[in-house]
Coordinates of C-alpha atoms and ligand atoms in Angstrom, one line a residue:
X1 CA 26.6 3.0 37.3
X2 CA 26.1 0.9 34.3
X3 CA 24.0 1.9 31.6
X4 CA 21.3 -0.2 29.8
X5 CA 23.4 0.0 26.3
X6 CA 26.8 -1.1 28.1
X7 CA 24.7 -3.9 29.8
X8 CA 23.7 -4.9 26.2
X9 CA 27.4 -4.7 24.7
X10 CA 28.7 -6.9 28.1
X11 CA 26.0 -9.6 26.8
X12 CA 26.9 -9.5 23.3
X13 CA 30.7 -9.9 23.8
X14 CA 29.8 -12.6 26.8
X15 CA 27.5 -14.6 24.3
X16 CA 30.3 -14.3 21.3
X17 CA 28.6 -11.1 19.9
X18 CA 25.1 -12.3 18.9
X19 CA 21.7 -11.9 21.1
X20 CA 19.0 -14.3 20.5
X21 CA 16.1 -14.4 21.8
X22 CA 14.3 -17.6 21.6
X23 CA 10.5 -17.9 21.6
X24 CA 8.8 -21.6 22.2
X25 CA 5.8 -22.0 21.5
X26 CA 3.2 -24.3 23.0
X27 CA 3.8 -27.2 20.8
X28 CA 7.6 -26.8 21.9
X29 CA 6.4 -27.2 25.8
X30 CA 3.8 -29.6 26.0
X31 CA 4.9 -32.1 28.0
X32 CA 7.8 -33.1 29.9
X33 CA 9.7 -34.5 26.7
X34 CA 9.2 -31.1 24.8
X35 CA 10.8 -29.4 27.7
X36 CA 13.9 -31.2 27.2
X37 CA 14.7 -30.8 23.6
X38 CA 13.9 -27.1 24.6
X39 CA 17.3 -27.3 27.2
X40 CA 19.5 -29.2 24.8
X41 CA 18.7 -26.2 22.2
X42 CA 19.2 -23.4 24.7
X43 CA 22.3 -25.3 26.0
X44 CA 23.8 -25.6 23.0
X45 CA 24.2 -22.0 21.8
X46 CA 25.3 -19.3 24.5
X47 CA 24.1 -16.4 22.8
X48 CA 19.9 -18.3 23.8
X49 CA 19.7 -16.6 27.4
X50 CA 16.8 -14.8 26.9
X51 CA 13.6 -17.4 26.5
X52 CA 10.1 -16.6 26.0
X53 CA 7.4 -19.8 26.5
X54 CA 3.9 -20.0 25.2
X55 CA 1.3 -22.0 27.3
X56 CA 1.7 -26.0 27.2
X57 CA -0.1 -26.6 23.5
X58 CA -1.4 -30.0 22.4
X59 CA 0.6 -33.1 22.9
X60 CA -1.1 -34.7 19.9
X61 CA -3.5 -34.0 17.1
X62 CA -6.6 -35.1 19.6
X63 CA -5.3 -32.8 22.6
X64 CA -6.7 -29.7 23.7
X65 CA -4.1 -26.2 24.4
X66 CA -3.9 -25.0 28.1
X67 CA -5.0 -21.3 26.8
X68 CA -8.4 -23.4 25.3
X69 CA -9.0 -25.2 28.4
X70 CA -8.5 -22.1 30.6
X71 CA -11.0 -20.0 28.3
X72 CA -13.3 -23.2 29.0
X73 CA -12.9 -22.8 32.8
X74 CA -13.6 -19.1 32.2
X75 CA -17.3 -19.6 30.2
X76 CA -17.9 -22.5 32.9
X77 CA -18.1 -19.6 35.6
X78 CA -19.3 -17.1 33.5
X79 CA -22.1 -19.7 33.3
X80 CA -21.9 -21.0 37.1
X81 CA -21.0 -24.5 35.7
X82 CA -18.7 -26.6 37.7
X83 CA -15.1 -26.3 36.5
X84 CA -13.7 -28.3 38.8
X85 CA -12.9 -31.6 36.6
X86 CA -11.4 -29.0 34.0
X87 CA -9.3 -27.7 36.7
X88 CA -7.9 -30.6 38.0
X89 CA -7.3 -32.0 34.5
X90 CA -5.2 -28.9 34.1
X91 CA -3.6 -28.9 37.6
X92 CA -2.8 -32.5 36.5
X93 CA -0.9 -31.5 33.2
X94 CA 1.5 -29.1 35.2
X95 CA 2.2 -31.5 38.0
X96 CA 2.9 -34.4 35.4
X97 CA 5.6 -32.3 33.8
X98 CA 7.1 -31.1 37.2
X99 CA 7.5 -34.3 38.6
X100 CA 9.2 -36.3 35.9
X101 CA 11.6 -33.2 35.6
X102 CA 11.9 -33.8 39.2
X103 CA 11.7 -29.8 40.0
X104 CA 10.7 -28.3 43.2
X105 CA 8.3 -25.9 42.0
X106 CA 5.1 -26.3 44.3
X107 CA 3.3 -27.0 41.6
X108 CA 0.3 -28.1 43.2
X109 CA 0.0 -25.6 45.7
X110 CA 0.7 -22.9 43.3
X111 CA -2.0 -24.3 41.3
X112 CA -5.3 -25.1 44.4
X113 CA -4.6 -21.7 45.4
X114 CA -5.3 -20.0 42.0
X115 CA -8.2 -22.7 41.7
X116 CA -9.7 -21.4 44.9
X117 CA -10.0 -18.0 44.0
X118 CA -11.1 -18.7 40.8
X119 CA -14.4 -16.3 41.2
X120 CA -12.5 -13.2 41.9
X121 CA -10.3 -13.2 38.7
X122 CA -10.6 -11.8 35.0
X123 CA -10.6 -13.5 32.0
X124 CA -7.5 -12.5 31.1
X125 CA -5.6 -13.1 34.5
X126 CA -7.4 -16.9 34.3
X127 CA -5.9 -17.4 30.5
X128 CA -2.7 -15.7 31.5
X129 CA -2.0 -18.6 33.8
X130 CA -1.4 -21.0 31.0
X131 CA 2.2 -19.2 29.9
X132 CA 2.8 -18.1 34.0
X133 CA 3.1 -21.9 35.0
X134 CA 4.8 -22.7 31.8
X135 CA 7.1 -19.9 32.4
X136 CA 7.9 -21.0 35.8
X137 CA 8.5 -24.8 35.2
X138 CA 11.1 -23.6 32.2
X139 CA 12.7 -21.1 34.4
X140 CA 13.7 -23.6 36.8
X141 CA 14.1 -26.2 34.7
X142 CA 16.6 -23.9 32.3
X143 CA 18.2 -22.5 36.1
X144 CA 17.4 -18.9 34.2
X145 CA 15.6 -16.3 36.4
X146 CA 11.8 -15.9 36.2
X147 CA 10.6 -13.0 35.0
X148 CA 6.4 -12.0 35.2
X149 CA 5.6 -10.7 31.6
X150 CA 2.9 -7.9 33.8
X151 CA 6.2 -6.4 35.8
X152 CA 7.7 -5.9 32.3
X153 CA 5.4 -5.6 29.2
X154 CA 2.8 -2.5 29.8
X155 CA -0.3 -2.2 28.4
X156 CA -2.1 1.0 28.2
X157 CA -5.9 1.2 29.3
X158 CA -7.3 0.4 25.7
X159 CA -5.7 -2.5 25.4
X160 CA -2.4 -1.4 23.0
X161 CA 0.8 -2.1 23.9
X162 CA 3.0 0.7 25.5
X163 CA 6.6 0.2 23.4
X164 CA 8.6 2.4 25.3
X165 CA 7.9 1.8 28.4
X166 CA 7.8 -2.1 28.2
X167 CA 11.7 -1.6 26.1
X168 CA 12.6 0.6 29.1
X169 CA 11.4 -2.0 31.4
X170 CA 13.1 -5.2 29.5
X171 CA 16.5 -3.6 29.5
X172 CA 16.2 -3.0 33.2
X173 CA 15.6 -6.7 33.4
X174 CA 18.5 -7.8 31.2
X175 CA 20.9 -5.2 33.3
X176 CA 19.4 -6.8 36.9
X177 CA 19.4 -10.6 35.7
X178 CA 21.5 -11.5 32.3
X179 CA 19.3 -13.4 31.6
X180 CA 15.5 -14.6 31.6
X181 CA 12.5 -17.2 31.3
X182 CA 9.4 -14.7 30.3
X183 CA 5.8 -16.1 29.7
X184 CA 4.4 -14.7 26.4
X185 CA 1.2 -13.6 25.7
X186 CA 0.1 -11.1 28.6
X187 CA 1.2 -8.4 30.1
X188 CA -0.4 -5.8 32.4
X189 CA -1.4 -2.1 33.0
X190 CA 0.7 0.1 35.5
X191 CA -2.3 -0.8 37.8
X192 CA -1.5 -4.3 37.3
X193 CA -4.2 -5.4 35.0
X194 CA -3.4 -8.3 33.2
X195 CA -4.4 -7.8 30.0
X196 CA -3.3 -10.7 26.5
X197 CA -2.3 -10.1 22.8
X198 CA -4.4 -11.7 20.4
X199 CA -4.4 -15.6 19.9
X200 CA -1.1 -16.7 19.0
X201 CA 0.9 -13.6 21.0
X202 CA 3.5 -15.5 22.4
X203 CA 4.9 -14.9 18.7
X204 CA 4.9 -10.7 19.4
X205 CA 6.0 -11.0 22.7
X206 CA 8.8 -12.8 21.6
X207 CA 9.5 -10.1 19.0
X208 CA 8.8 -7.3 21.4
X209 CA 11.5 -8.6 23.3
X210 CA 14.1 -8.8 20.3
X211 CA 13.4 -5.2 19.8
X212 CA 13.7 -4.1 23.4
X213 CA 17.4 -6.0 23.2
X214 CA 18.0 -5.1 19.9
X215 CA 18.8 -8.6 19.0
X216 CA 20.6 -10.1 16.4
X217 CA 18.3 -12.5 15.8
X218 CA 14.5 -13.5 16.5
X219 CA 14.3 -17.6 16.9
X220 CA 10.6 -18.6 17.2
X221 CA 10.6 -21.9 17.5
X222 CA 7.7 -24.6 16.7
X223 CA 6.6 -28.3 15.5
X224 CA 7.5 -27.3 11.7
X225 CA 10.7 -27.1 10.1
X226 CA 10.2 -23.4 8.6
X227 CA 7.8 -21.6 7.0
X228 CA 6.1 -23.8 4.4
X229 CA 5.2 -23.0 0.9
X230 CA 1.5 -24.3 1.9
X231 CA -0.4 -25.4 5.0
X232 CA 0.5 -28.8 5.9
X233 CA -2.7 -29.6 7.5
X234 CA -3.8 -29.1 3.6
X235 CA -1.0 -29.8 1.3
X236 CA 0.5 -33.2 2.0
X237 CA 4.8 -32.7 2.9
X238 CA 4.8 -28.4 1.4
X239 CA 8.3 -27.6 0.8
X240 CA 10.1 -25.0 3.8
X241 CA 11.1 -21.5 2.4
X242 CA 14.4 -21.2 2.8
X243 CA 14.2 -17.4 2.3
X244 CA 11.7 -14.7 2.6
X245 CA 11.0 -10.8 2.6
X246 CA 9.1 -9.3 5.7
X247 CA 6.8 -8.1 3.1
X248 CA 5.7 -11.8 2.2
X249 CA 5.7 -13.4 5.2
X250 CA 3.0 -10.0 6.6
X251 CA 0.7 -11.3 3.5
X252 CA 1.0 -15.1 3.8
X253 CA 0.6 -15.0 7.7
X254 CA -2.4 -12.0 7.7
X255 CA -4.0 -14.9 5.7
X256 CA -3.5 -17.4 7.6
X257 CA -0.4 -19.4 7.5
X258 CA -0.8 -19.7 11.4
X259 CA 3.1 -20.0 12.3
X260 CA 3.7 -16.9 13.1
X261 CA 1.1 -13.9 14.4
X262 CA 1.2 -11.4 11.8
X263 CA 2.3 -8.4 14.3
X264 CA 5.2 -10.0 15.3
X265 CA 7.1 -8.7 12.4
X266 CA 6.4 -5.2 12.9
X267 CA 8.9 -4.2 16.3
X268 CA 11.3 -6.6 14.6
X269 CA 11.3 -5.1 11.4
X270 CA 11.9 -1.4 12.6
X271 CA 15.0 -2.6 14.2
X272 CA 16.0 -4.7 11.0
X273 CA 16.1 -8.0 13.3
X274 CA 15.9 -11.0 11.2
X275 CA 13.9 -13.7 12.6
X276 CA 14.4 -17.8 12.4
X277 CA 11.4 -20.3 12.0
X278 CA 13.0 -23.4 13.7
X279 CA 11.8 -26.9 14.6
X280 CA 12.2 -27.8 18.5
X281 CA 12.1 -31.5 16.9
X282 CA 14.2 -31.3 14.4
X283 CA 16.9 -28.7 15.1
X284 CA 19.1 -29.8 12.7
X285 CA 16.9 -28.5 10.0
X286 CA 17.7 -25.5 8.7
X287 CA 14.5 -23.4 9.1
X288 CA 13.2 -20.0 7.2
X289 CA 15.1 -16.7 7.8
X290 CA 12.8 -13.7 7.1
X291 CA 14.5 -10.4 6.6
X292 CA 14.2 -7.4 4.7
X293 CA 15.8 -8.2 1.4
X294 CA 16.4 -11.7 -0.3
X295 CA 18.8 -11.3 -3.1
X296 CA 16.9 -12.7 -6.4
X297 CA 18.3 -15.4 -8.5
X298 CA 16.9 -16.3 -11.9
X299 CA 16.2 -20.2 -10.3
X300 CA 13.8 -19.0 -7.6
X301 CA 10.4 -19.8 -7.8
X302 CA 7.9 -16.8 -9.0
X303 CA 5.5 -17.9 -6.1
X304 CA 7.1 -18.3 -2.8
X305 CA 4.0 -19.7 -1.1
X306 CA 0.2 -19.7 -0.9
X307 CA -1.9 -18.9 2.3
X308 CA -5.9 -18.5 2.6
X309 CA -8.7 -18.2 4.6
X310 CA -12.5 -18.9 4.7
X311 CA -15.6 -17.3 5.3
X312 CA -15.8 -13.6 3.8
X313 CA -18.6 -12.2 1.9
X314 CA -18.4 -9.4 -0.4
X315 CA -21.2 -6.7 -1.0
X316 CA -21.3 -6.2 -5.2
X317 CA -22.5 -3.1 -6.3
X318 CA -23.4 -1.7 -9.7
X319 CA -24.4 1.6 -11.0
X320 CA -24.2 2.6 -14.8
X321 CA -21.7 5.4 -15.3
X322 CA -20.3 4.8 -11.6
X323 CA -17.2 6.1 -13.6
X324 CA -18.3 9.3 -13.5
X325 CA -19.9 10.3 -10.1
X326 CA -17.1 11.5 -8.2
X327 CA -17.2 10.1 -4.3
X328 CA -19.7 7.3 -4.8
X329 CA -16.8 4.3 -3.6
X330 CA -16.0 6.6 -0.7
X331 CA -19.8 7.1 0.6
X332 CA -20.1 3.6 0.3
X333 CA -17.0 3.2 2.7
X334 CA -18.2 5.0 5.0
X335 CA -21.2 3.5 5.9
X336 CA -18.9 0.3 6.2
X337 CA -16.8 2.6 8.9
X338 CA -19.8 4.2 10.1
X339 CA -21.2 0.6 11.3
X340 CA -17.2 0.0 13.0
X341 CA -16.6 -3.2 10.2
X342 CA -12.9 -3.3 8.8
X343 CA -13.0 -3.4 4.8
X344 CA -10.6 -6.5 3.4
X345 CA -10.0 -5.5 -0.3
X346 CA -12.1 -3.5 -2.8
X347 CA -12.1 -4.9 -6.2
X348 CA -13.4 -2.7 -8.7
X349 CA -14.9 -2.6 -12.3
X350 CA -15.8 0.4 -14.6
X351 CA -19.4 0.1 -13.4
X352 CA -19.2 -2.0 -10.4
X353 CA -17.1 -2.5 -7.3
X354 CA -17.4 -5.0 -4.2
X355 CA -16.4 -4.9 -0.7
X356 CA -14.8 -7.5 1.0
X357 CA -15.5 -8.2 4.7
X358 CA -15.0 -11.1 6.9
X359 CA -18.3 -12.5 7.4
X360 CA -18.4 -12.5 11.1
X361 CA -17.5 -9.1 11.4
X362 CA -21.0 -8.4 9.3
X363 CA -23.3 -10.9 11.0
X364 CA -26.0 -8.6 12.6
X365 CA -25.4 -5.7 10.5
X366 CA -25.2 -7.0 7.1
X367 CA -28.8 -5.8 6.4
X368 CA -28.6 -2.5 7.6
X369 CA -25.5 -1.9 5.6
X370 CA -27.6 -2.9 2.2
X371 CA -30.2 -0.5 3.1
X372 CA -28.2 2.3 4.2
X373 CA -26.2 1.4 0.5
X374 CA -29.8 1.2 -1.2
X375 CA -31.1 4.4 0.3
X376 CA -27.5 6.5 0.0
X377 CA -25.9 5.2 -3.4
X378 CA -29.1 4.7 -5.0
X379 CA -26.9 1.9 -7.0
X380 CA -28.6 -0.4 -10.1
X381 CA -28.0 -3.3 -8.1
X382 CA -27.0 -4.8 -4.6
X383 CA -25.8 -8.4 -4.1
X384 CA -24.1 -10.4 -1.3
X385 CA -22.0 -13.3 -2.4
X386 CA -21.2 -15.2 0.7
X387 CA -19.4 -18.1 1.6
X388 CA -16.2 -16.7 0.2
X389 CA -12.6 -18.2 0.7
X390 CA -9.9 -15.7 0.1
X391 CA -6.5 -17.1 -1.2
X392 CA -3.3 -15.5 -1.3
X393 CA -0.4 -16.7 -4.2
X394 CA 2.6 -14.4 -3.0
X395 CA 5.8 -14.0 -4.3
X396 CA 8.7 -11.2 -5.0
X397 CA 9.5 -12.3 -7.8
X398 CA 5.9 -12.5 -9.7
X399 CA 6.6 -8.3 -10.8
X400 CA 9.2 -9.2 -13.3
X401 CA 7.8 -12.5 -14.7
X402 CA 5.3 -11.4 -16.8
X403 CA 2.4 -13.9 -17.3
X404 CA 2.0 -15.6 -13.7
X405 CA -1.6 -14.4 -12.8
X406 CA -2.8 -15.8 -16.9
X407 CA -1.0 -19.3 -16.2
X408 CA -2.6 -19.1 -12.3
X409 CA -6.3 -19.0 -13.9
X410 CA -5.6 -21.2 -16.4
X411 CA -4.7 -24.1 -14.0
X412 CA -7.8 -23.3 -12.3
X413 CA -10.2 -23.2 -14.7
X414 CA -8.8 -26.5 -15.8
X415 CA -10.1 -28.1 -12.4
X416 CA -13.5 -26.2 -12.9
X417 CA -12.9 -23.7 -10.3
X418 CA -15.1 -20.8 -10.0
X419 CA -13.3 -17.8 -9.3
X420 CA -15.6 -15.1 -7.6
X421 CA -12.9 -12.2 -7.5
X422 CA -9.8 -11.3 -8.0
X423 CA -7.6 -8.4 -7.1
X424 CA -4.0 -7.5 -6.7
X425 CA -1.9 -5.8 -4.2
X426 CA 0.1 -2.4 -5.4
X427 CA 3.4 -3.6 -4.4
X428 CA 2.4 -6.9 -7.0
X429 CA 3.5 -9.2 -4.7
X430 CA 0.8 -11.1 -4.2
X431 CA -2.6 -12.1 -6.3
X432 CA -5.8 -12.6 -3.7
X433 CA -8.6 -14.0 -5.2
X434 CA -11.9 -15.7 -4.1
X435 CA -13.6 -18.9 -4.0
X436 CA -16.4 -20.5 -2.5
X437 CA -15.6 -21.4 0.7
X438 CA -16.4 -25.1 -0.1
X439 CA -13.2 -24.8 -3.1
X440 CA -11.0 -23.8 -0.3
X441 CA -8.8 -27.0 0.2
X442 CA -8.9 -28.1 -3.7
X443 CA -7.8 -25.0 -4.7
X444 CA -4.5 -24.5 -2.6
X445 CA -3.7 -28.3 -3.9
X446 CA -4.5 -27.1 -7.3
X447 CA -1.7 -24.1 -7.0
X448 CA 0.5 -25.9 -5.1
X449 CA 0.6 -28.8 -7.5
X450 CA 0.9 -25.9 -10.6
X451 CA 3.8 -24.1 -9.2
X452 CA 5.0 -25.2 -5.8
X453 CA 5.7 -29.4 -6.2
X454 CA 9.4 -30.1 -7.3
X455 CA 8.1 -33.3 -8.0
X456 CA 5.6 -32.3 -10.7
Ligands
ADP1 N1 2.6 -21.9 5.8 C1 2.8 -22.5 6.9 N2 4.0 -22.9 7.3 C2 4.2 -23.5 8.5 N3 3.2 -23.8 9.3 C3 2.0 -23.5 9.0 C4 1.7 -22.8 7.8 N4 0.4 -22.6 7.7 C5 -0.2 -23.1 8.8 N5 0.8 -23.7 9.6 C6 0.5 -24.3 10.9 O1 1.2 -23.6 11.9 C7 1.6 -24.5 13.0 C8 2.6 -23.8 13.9 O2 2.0 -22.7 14.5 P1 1.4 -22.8 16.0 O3 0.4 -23.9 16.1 O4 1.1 -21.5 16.5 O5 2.7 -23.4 16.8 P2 3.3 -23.1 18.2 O6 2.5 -24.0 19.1 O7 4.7 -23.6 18.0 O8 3.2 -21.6 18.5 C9 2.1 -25.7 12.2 O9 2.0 -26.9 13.0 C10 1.2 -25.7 11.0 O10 0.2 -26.7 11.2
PHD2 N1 -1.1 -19.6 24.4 C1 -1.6 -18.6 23.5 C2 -0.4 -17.7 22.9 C3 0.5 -18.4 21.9 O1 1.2 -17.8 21.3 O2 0.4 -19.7 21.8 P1 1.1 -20.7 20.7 O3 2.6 -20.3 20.8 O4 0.9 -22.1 21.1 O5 0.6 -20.3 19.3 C4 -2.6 -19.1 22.5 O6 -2.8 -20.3 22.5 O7 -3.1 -18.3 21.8

């Protein structure tokens, strides 16, 4: 009998020695055109036989995601509002892209019997259903076998993702089929259980995938040519990175630079599987490799992009000679963990510290916590600053060029920004500081503009 590793080495030689496995995501499905610059892209390379699809996304700017309108159907019963005209708006989105691709999926059948027991299902199994059409249209449309992401990736009963079973699983698949269309996303329990990754887990499904392979590569492909040295919806035409570490990418996406889900690099990674950020419209472009290393030239920029996100608040504390009683920042931590809120960053001062929380992970506790600080720490002074943007600057290359962080405040304090606090990683590959949230957009244009525009 074959085993799962010769099954791998028979693919690798078939596809001319390189594995890929190539994640869409919505914006790269979501309509009937989308679907077939996804073929000419898969047809093009022989190593792309293993294809993982995100739910339909938005067609335009004013369009809604399936995944949105299927939560919607979900608070509509939770509510016992009629969901019907959402339903049938969604119904219609499928059967518009099956019929002008002229498959035989029965689209429409497939899609009044899952309206009709509608009642019966969990949230998850009804927002599941988004990347299960998808995945069923591509599969057929590609002429690769379907594959249910809940017969392959297992969750465990609290929610967390069981690795080895799901790579035992995947290389089952691979040695059965050769090749695959998998809806991202969910997966289910050895019960059955659907249960989803967080928003935007197409992207670790994809990379859970790569790892169960042991691909060469990761492809994740989406509406931007690469990862971009600044939000486009803020910075007008950011440069792509051509290059970046694992390390850089964790911090610019953990803060928001939306393109790819911050866990997907972590199964990747272990296995040392680079990943590609392409364009499904432009696949000419080149695109951003992430890996573990990026050799340094003397030309690269010291920042390699900026990524941030609003709404934090941070609880300032000051106590004269802090310095010297021993414990006082741990207490204080733990009545953070004590009421189950996950700290950000912790800035400190000789006499002071602050801790940094996202603000809706504090909204009905943020009280308590000042009182339980009051009563415990018996501190000088207790303040909330709220309305905080956090902005990350990262970049390898800011460790051995002295000066970054002094010419970084500089150019803000030129534009009048206020800078609430600032604090740096150990690794010194990033700076994070704060703003108020309503400084969020000026300030990315303000470093962008400083160290990011060629033109300037
Ligand atoms: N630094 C960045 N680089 C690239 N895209 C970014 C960045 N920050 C935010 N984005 C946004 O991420 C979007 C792509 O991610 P996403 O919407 O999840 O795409 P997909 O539907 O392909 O999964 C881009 O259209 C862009 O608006
Ligand atoms: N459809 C899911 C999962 C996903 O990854 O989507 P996208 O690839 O469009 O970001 C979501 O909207 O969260």
């Amino acid at each position: 009998m074959e085993t799962s590793g010769d099954a791998l080495t028979a693919q690798r030689t078939k596809a001319g020695h390189m594995i890929k496995i190539t994640k869409f995501g919505g914006s790269s499905v979501a309509d009937a055109g989308q679907f077939k610059k996804v073929k000419r892209i898969i047809e093009a390379d022989e190593g792309r036989r293993f294809v993982v699809v995100s739910a339909a996304g938005k067609r335009n700017s004013d369009d809604n995601k399936i995944t949105d309108l299927l939560y919607l159907v979900d608070a509509h019963r939770t509510y016992h509002v009629d969901c019907t005209p959402l339903l049938e708006d969604i119904k219609q989105r499928f059967v518009g892209i099956a019929s002008e691709l002229g498959l035989k999926y029965p689209m429409a059948e497939k899609f009044d019997e899952f309206a009709a027991n509608i009642k019966g299902y969990t949230t998850e199994y009804i927002v599941s259903r988004g990347e299960y059409f998808t995945a069923q249209l591509m599969s057929e449309y590609l002429g690769l076998p379907f594959a249910d992401a809940a017969d392959y990736v297992r969750f465990h009963h609290d929610g967390t993702l069981d690795m080895q079973r799901t790579c035992d699983r995947i290389h089952d698949l691979v040695v059965r089929e050769g090749s695959f269309v998998l809806p991202g996303f969910y997966g289910a329990t050895a019960e059955g259980d659907v249960r989803l990754f967080s928003r935007g887990g197409g992207d670790i499904t994809g990379a859970i995938v790569a790892r169960a392979l042991n691909a060469d590569l990761y492809e994740n492909w989406t509406d931007v040519s690469g990862f971009l040295t600044a939000d486009p919806r803020i910075v007008k035409r950011p440069r792509s990175i051509r290059r970046i570490t694992f390390d850089e990418m964790h911090e610019l996406s953990y803060m928001g630079a939306s393109v790819l889900h911050e866990e997907a690099i972590f199964p990747v990674r272990e296995a040392n599987i680079p990943i590609a950020i392409l364009n499904t419209n432009h696949p000419e472009e080149r695109g951003t490799i992430i890996q573990e290393r990026v050799e340094s030239s003397e030309d690269d920029p010291v920042i390699t992009g900026i990524a941030g996100k609003k709404d934090f608040l941070t609880v300032h504390v000051s106590k004269t000679k802090m310095s010297d009683s021993v414990g006082l920042l741990a207490r204080a931590l733990g009545i953070f963990e004590r009421y189950g809120v996950s700290v950000e960053h912790v800035p400190t001062g000789v006499d002071s510290f602050g801790v940094v929380v996202n603000s809706a992970d504090v909204k009905d506790k943020i009280y308590s916590i000042v009182a339980d600080i009051q009563r415990e720490l018996k501190p000088d002074e207790v303040k909330v600053i709220d309305q905080l943007a956090l902005i990350s600057v990262v970049g390898r290359n800011m460790s051995n060029r002295p000066g970054t962080s002094g010419r970084l405040f500089y150019e803000l304090g030129k534009k009048d920004i206020n800078i609430r606090l600032i604090t740096q990683s150990s690794q010194e590959i990033n700076i994070i500081f704060g703003v108020n949230n309503s400084d969020f957009e000026d300030t990315i244009r303000a470093v962008y503009d400083a160290f990011l525009d060629e033109e300037a």
